[in-house]
Amino acid sequence: MFSRIAFNSLKQTTRGASKTTGHNALLGLSVATAIGSGAGLYYLDKNAAHANMEADGLHPADHPFPQKNFLGTFDHASIRRGFQVFKEVCSACHSLDLIYWRNLVGVAYTEEEARDMAAEFEYKDGPNDTGDMFMRPGKLTDPIPAPYANEEAARAANAGALPPDLSLITKARHGGVDYIYSLLTGYCDPPAGVEVREGLNYNPYFPGGAIAMAQNIFDGVVEFEDGTPNTASQIAKDVVTFLNWAAEPELDDRKKIGVKALLIFSTLTAIALWAKRNRWQTLKTRKIVFNPPKNWNKPTPPKN
């Protein structure tokens, strides 16, 4: 009898252990499959190769811009040089509608420098006392001037193509700063068998491969004030840094606030854990025991 009970008990224990082991193995396999699938999808996204690659554009490489790092910030000397590139090269076709002269103060220029640059342009203002509009020198509160008066004028000057506004261009394009940098430095001759119609230029990073914007970044196209070598890659890197700042001017402050928040919440978490372990320990481990008196008899229910 006792041997039968022992055998049944061992059988149930073995069966329970087998179920637990099988469940753990299934759970581990599911987790491994999910991780492997996620890694595979990430790899395919970063290294996509398919028949429609030309239509989507070549995927840009990952470039070491410092602001892309977790605690990285903008290179403000690069922002200053980048604005110089924008003003001397890009502003001939592209606008920067969301940036005002005052936004450059304390970031890349002093207040006096920004005021002097704004005064180089004239803005329509008014009306005056006689009801007429008039032209005046620019002020810090004015936006960066656009090259064209309206969209129709921009299309007429660029064979029907509309140069996009660059205020948010690094956030509006997949790949961000890496895509813009690769696009600016990626012009080349079309490969054999690829024809680009007149008025367009071949760039493998642009969807379709044919772009209306001609190559504008060359060695020596800009002379930097601080003596930085004016190679094409340096010029492209600086103007992309400036455009990234234009799209995210709060990035440096956001990261500073994030570090402060991490420090504060880490401290509060440590205090909460200490309070739980040392102040609530007596309550969490308290045991309530009822000890009836030795001469206490359970009352008998009354008889009906």
C-alpha positions as a Markdown table, in Angstrom:
| # | Residue | x | y | z |
|---|---|---|---|---|
| 1 | Met | 0.0 | 0.0 | 0.0 |
| 2 | Phe | 2.7 | 2.4 | 1.0 |
| 3 | Ser | 4.8 | 1.5 | -2.1 |
| 4 | Arg | 1.8 | 2.3 | -4.3 |
| 5 | Ile | 1.2 | 5.7 | -2.7 |
| 6 | Ala | 4.9 | 6.5 | -3.1 |
| 7 | Phe | 4.9 | 5.4 | -6.7 |
| 8 | Asn | 1.8 | 7.6 | -7.5 |
| 9 | Ser | 3.4 | 10.5 | -5.7 |
| 10 | Leu | 6.6 | 10.2 | -7.7 |
| 11 | Lys | 4.6 | 9.9 | -10.9 |
| 12 | Gln | 2.7 | 13.1 | -10.2 |
| 13 | Thr | 5.9 | 14.9 | -9.3 |
| 14 | Thr | 7.6 | 13.8 | -12.5 |
| 15 | Arg | 4.6 | 14.8 | -14.6 |
| 16 | Gly | 4.5 | 18.2 | -13.0 |
| 17 | Ala | 8.2 | 18.7 | -13.5 |
| 18 | Ser | 7.9 | 17.7 | -17.1 |
| 19 | Lys | 5.0 | 20.2 | -17.6 |
| 20 | Thr | 7.1 | 22.9 | -16.0 |
| 21 | Thr | 10.2 | 22.1 | -18.0 |
| 22 | Gly | 8.1 | 22.0 | -21.2 |
| 23 | His | 6.5 | 25.3 | -20.4 |
| 24 | Asn | 9.8 | 27.0 | -19.7 |
| 25 | Ala | 11.3 | 25.6 | -22.9 |
| 26 | Leu | 8.3 | 26.9 | -24.9 |
| 27 | Leu | 8.6 | 30.3 | -23.3 |
| 28 | Gly | 12.3 | 30.5 | -24.0 |
| 29 | Leu | 11.8 | 29.4 | -27.6 |
| 30 | Ser | 9.1 | 32.1 | -28.0 |
| 31 | Val | 11.4 | 34.8 | -26.6 |
| 32 | Ala | 14.3 | 33.7 | -28.7 |
| 33 | Thr | 12.1 | 33.7 | -31.8 |
| 34 | Ala | 10.8 | 37.2 | -31.0 |
| 35 | Ile | 14.3 | 38.6 | -30.5 |
| 36 | Gly | 15.6 | 36.9 | -33.7 |
| 37 | Ser | 12.7 | 38.2 | -35.7 |
| 38 | Gly | 13.2 | 41.7 | -34.4 |
| 39 | Ala | 16.9 | 41.6 | -35.1 |
| 40 | Gly | 16.2 | 40.3 | -38.6 |
| 41 | Leu | 13.7 | 43.0 | -39.4 |
| 42 | Tyr | 16.1 | 45.7 | -38.1 |
| 43 | Tyr | 18.9 | 44.3 | -40.3 |
| 44 | Leu | 16.7 | 44.2 | -43.3 |
| 45 | Asp | 15.5 | 47.8 | -42.7 |
| 46 | Lys | 19.1 | 49.0 | -42.4 |
| 47 | Asn | 20.4 | 46.8 | -45.3 |
| 48 | Ala | 17.5 | 46.6 | -47.5 |
| 49 | Ala | 18.3 | 45.2 | -51.0 |
| 50 | His | 15.3 | 44.7 | -53.3 |
| 51 | Ala | 14.3 | 45.1 | -56.9 |
| 52 | Asn | 12.8 | 48.5 | -56.3 |
| 53 | Met | 15.9 | 50.0 | -54.6 |
| 54 | Glu | 16.4 | 52.6 | -57.3 |
| 55 | Ala | 12.8 | 53.9 | -56.8 |
| 56 | Asp | 13.3 | 54.2 | -53.1 |
| 57 | Gly | 16.8 | 55.6 | -53.2 |
| 58 | Leu | 20.0 | 54.1 | -51.8 |
| 59 | His | 20.0 | 53.8 | -48.1 |
| 60 | Pro | 22.4 | 56.3 | -46.5 |
| 61 | Ala | 25.3 | 55.3 | -44.3 |
| 62 | Asp | 25.5 | 56.1 | -40.6 |
| 63 | His | 27.6 | 59.2 | -40.2 |
| 64 | Pro | 29.2 | 60.2 | -36.8 |
| 65 | Phe | 27.3 | 63.5 | -36.1 |
| 66 | Pro | 27.9 | 64.3 | -32.4 |
| 67 | Gln | 24.3 | 65.4 | -31.8 |
| 68 | Lys | 23.0 | 61.9 | -32.7 |
| 69 | Asn | 24.6 | 60.4 | -29.5 |
| 70 | Phe | 22.6 | 59.9 | -26.4 |
| 71 | Leu | 24.4 | 62.7 | -24.5 |
| 72 | Gly | 25.8 | 64.5 | -27.6 |
| 73 | Thr | 25.2 | 68.1 | -28.3 |
| 74 | Phe | 25.5 | 70.4 | -31.3 |
| 75 | Asp | 28.8 | 71.7 | -32.5 |
| 76 | His | 28.0 | 75.4 | -32.4 |
| 77 | Ala | 31.1 | 76.4 | -34.5 |
| 78 | Ser | 29.7 | 74.0 | -37.1 |
| 79 | Ile | 26.3 | 75.7 | -36.9 |
| 80 | Arg | 27.9 | 79.1 | -37.6 |
| 81 | Arg | 29.8 | 77.7 | -40.6 |
| 82 | Gly | 26.7 | 75.9 | -41.7 |
| 83 | Phe | 24.6 | 79.1 | -41.8 |
| 84 | Gln | 27.4 | 80.7 | -43.8 |
| 85 | Val | 27.0 | 77.9 | -46.3 |
| 86 | Phe | 23.3 | 78.3 | -46.4 |
| 87 | Lys | 23.5 | 82.0 | -46.9 |
| 88 | Glu | 26.1 | 81.9 | -49.7 |
| 89 | Val | 24.9 | 78.7 | -51.5 |
| 90 | Cys | 21.5 | 77.3 | -50.4 |
| 91 | Ser | 19.5 | 80.5 | -50.0 |
| 92 | Ala | 19.6 | 81.1 | -53.7 |
| 93 | Cys | 16.8 | 78.6 | -54.1 |
| 94 | His | 15.7 | 77.4 | -50.7 |
| 95 | Ser | 13.8 | 79.3 | -48.0 |
| 96 | Leu | 14.0 | 79.0 | -44.2 |
| 97 | Asp | 10.6 | 80.2 | -43.2 |
| 98 | Leu | 10.6 | 79.1 | -39.5 |
| 99 | Ile | 13.9 | 80.7 | -38.5 |
| 100 | Tyr | 14.2 | 84.3 | -37.5 |
| 101 | Trp | 17.4 | 86.4 | -37.1 |
| 102 | Arg | 16.9 | 86.5 | -33.4 |
| 103 | Asn | 17.1 | 82.6 | -33.3 |
| 104 | Leu | 20.8 | 82.9 | -34.2 |
| 105 | Val | 21.7 | 85.0 | -31.2 |
| 106 | Gly | 23.5 | 83.1 | -28.6 |
| 107 | Val | 23.7 | 80.0 | -30.8 |
| 108 | Ala | 26.1 | 80.9 | -33.6 |
| 109 | Tyr | 26.3 | 84.7 | -33.5 |
| 110 | Thr | 26.3 | 87.6 | -31.1 |
| 111 | Glu | 23.4 | 90.0 | -31.0 |
| 112 | Glu | 25.4 | 92.7 | -32.8 |
| 113 | Glu | 26.4 | 90.3 | -35.6 |
| 114 | Ala | 22.9 | 89.0 | -36.1 |
| 115 | Arg | 21.6 | 92.6 | -36.2 |
| 116 | Asp | 24.1 | 93.6 | -38.8 |
| 117 | Met | 23.3 | 90.6 | -41.0 |
| 118 | Ala | 19.6 | 91.4 | -40.8 |
| 119 | Ala | 20.2 | 95.0 | -41.7 |
| 120 | Glu | 21.7 | 93.9 | -45.0 |
| 121 | Phe | 18.2 | 93.0 | -46.3 |
| 122 | Glu | 15.2 | 95.2 | -46.8 |
| 123 | Tyr | 11.7 | 94.2 | -45.7 |
| 124 | Lys | 8.3 | 95.7 | -46.7 |
| 125 | Asp | 6.6 | 97.4 | -43.7 |
| 126 | Gly | 3.8 | 99.8 | -43.1 |
| 127 | Pro | 1.6 | 101.4 | -43.7 |
| 128 | Asn | 3.1 | 104.8 | -42.7 |
| 129 | Asp | 1.2 | 107.9 | -41.8 |
| 130 | Thr | 0.1 | 108.5 | -45.3 |
| 131 | Gly | -1.1 | 104.9 | -45.7 |
| 132 | Asp | 1.7 | 103.7 | -48.0 |
| 133 | Met | 3.9 | 100.7 | -47.6 |
| 134 | Phe | 7.7 | 101.3 | -47.4 |
| 135 | Met | 10.9 | 99.3 | -47.3 |
| 136 | Arg | 13.1 | 99.3 | -44.2 |
| 137 | Pro | 16.3 | 97.5 | -43.1 |
| 138 | Gly | 15.8 | 94.2 | -41.4 |
| 139 | Lys | 15.6 | 93.7 | -37.7 |
| 140 | Leu | 16.2 | 90.7 | -35.3 |
| 141 | Thr | 12.4 | 90.0 | -35.3 |
| 142 | Asp | 12.3 | 89.5 | -39.1 |
| 143 | Pro | 12.4 | 86.0 | -40.6 |
| 144 | Ile | 15.3 | 84.9 | -42.8 |
| 145 | Pro | 14.3 | 86.2 | -46.3 |
| 146 | Ala | 13.0 | 83.8 | -48.9 |
| 147 | Pro | 14.5 | 83.8 | -52.4 |
| 148 | Tyr | 11.1 | 83.9 | -54.2 |
| 149 | Ala | 8.0 | 85.9 | -53.5 |
| 150 | Asn | 5.7 | 82.9 | -53.9 |
| 151 | Glu | 5.5 | 79.2 | -55.0 |
| 152 | Glu | 4.7 | 80.1 | -58.6 |
| 153 | Ala | 7.8 | 82.3 | -58.9 |
| 154 | Ala | 9.9 | 79.5 | -57.4 |
| 155 | Arg | 8.6 | 76.9 | -59.9 |
| 156 | Ala | 9.0 | 79.3 | -62.8 |
| 157 | Ala | 12.7 | 79.8 | -61.9 |
| 158 | Asn | 13.4 | 76.1 | -61.5 |
| 159 | Ala | 11.8 | 74.5 | -64.6 |
| 160 | Gly | 8.6 | 73.6 | -62.7 |
| 161 | Ala | 10.4 | 72.1 | -59.6 |
| 162 | Leu | 9.6 | 73.6 | -56.2 |
| 163 | Pro | 12.7 | 73.9 | -53.9 |
| 164 | Pro | 11.5 | 72.7 | -50.5 |
| 165 | Asp | 11.7 | 74.9 | -47.4 |
| 166 | Leu | 14.6 | 73.7 | -45.3 |
| 167 | Ser | 13.3 | 74.6 | -41.8 |
| 168 | Leu | 12.3 | 71.0 | -41.0 |
| 169 | Ile | 14.1 | 69.1 | -43.8 |
| 170 | Thr | 16.1 | 66.9 | -41.5 |
| 171 | Lys | 12.9 | 65.7 | -39.7 |
| 172 | Ala | 10.9 | 65.5 | -42.9 |
| 173 | Arg | 13.1 | 63.0 | -44.7 |
| 174 | His | 13.7 | 59.4 | -43.8 |
| 175 | Gly | 17.3 | 59.0 | -42.6 |
| 176 | Gly | 17.5 | 62.6 | -41.3 |
| 177 | Val | 21.0 | 64.1 | -41.3 |
| 178 | Asp | 22.5 | 61.0 | -42.8 |
| 179 | Tyr | 20.2 | 61.2 | -45.8 |
| 180 | Ile | 20.8 | 65.0 | -46.3 |
| 181 | Tyr | 24.6 | 64.6 | -46.1 |
| 182 | Ser | 24.6 | 61.6 | -48.4 |
| 183 | Leu | 22.4 | 63.4 | -50.9 |
| 184 | Leu | 24.7 | 66.5 | -50.9 |
| 185 | Thr | 27.8 | 64.4 | -51.4 |
| 186 | Gly | 26.4 | 61.6 | -53.5 |
| 187 | Tyr | 26.2 | 63.1 | -57.0 |
| 188 | Cys | 27.9 | 60.9 | -59.6 |
| 189 | Asp | 27.6 | 59.8 | -63.3 |
| 190 | Pro | 24.7 | 57.5 | -64.0 |
| 191 | Pro | 25.7 | 53.8 | -64.4 |
| 192 | Ala | 25.5 | 52.0 | -67.7 |
| 193 | Gly | 22.0 | 51.5 | -68.9 |
| 194 | Val | 20.5 | 54.4 | -66.8 |
| 195 | Glu | 19.3 | 57.4 | -68.7 |
| 196 | Val | 18.6 | 60.7 | -67.0 |
| 197 | Arg | 16.5 | 63.2 | -69.0 |
| 198 | Glu | 17.7 | 66.7 | -69.7 |
| 199 | Gly | 17.4 | 69.1 | -66.8 |
| 200 | Leu | 17.8 | 66.4 | -64.1 |
| 201 | Asn | 20.9 | 65.1 | -62.3 |
| 202 | Tyr | 21.7 | 61.6 | -61.2 |
| 203 | Asn | 21.9 | 60.9 | -57.4 |
| 204 | Pro | 21.5 | 57.4 | -56.2 |
| 205 | Tyr | 20.3 | 58.5 | -52.8 |
| 206 | Phe | 17.3 | 60.4 | -54.2 |
| 207 | Pro | 14.2 | 58.3 | -54.8 |
| 208 | Gly | 14.1 | 57.5 | -58.5 |
| 209 | Gly | 17.8 | 58.5 | -58.9 |
| 210 | Ala | 17.0 | 61.7 | -60.9 |
| 211 | Ile | 16.9 | 65.0 | -59.0 |
| 212 | Ala | 16.3 | 68.5 | -60.3 |
| 213 | Met | 18.8 | 70.1 | -57.9 |
| 214 | Ala | 22.2 | 70.3 | -59.4 |
| 215 | Gln | 25.3 | 69.6 | -57.4 |
| 216 | Asn | 26.2 | 72.8 | -55.4 |
| 217 | Ile | 28.7 | 71.5 | -52.9 |
| 218 | Phe | 32.3 | 71.5 | -54.2 |
| 219 | Asp | 35.7 | 71.9 | -52.7 |
| 220 | Gly | 36.4 | 75.6 | -52.1 |
| 221 | Val | 32.8 | 76.8 | -52.8 |
| 222 | Val | 32.8 | 78.7 | -49.4 |
| 223 | Glu | 35.7 | 80.3 | -47.6 |
| 224 | Phe | 35.1 | 79.8 | -43.8 |
| 225 | Glu | 35.8 | 82.7 | -41.5 |
| 226 | Asp | 37.6 | 80.6 | -38.9 |
| 227 | Gly | 40.0 | 78.9 | -41.4 |
| 228 | Thr | 38.4 | 75.5 | -41.4 |
| 229 | Pro | 39.4 | 73.4 | -44.5 |
| 230 | Asn | 36.7 | 74.0 | -47.0 |
| 231 | Thr | 36.5 | 70.5 | -48.5 |
| 232 | Ala | 33.2 | 69.3 | -49.9 |
| 233 | Ser | 32.6 | 66.9 | -47.1 |
| 234 | Gln | 33.3 | 69.5 | -44.4 |
| 235 | Ile | 31.0 | 72.0 | -46.1 |
| 236 | Ala | 28.2 | 69.4 | -46.4 |
| 237 | Lys | 28.7 | 68.4 | -42.7 |
| 238 | Asp | 28.4 | 72.0 | -41.5 |
| 239 | Val | 25.3 | 72.9 | -43.5 |
| 240 | Val | 23.6 | 69.6 | -42.4 |
| 241 | Thr | 24.5 | 70.4 | -38.8 |
| 242 | Phe | 22.9 | 73.9 | -39.2 |
| 243 | Leu | 19.8 | 72.4 | -40.8 |
| 244 | Asn | 19.5 | 69.9 | -38.0 |
| 245 | Trp | 19.7 | 72.7 | -35.5 |
| 246 | Ala | 17.0 | 74.6 | -37.5 |
| 247 | Ala | 14.7 | 71.6 | -37.2 |
| 248 | Glu | 15.5 | 70.9 | -33.5 |
| 249 | Pro | 16.8 | 74.1 | -31.8 |
| 250 | Glu | 15.7 | 72.7 | -28.4 |
| 251 | Leu | 17.8 | 69.6 | -28.7 |
| 252 | Asp | 20.6 | 70.7 | -26.3 |
| 253 | Asp | 18.2 | 72.0 | -23.7 |
| 254 | Arg | 16.1 | 68.8 | -24.0 |
| 255 | Lys | 19.1 | 66.6 | -23.3 |
| 256 | Lys | 20.1 | 68.7 | -20.3 |
| 257 | Ile | 16.6 | 68.5 | -18.9 |
| 258 | Gly | 16.6 | 64.7 | -19.6 |
| 259 | Val | 19.9 | 64.2 | -17.6 |
| 260 | Lys | 18.5 | 66.2 | -14.7 |
| 261 | Ala | 15.3 | 64.2 | -14.8 |
| 262 | Leu | 17.2 | 60.9 | -14.7 |
| 263 | Leu | 19.3 | 62.1 | -11.7 |
| 264 | Ile | 16.2 | 63.2 | -9.8 |
| 265 | Phe | 14.1 | 60.1 | -10.5 |
| 266 | Ser | 17.1 | 57.9 | -9.7 |
| 267 | Thr | 17.4 | 59.6 | -6.4 |
| 268 | Leu | 13.7 | 59.4 | -5.7 |
| 269 | Thr | 13.7 | 55.7 | -6.6 |
| 270 | Ala | 16.6 | 55.0 | -4.2 |
| 271 | Ile | 14.8 | 56.8 | -1.4 |
| 272 | Ala | 11.6 | 54.9 | -2.1 |
| 273 | Leu | 13.4 | 51.5 | -2.0 |
| 274 | Trp | 15.2 | 52.5 | 1.3 |
| 275 | Ala | 11.9 | 53.6 | 2.8 |
| 276 | Lys | 10.2 | 50.4 | 1.8 |
| 277 | Arg | 13.0 | 48.2 | 3.2 |
| 278 | Asn | 13.5 | 50.1 | 6.4 |
| 279 | Arg | 10.2 | 51.8 | 7.3 |
| 280 | Trp | 7.7 | 49.3 | 6.1 |
| 281 | Gln | 9.6 | 46.2 | 7.0 |
| 282 | Thr | 7.9 | 45.8 | 10.4 |
| 283 | Leu | 4.5 | 46.1 | 8.8 |
| 284 | Lys | 5.3 | 43.8 | 5.9 |
| 285 | Thr | 6.7 | 41.1 | 8.2 |
| 286 | Arg | 4.1 | 41.4 | 11.0 |
| 287 | Lys | 2.3 | 38.3 | 12.0 |
| 288 | Ile | -1.0 | 38.4 | 13.9 |
| 289 | Val | -1.5 | 35.4 | 16.2 |
| 290 | Phe | -4.6 | 34.7 | 18.4 |
| 291 | Asn | -3.8 | 32.9 | 21.7 |
| 292 | Pro | -7.1 | 32.0 | 23.4 |
| 293 | Pro | -7.0 | 31.6 | 27.2 |
| 294 | Lys | -6.4 | 28.1 | 28.5 |
| 295 | Asn | -9.7 | 27.9 | 30.4 |
| 296 | Trp | -11.7 | 29.2 | 27.5 |
| 297 | Asn | -14.4 | 26.9 | 26.2 |
| 298 | Lys | -16.1 | 27.2 | 23.0 |
| 299 | Pro | -19.8 | 28.1 | 23.7 |
| 300 | Thr | -22.3 | 25.5 | 22.8 |
| 301 | Pro | -25.2 | 26.6 | 20.6 |
| 302 | Pro | -28.6 | 26.8 | 22.4 |
| 303 | Lys | -30.9 | 23.9 | 22.0 |
| 304 | Asn | -34.2 | 24.5 | 20.2 |
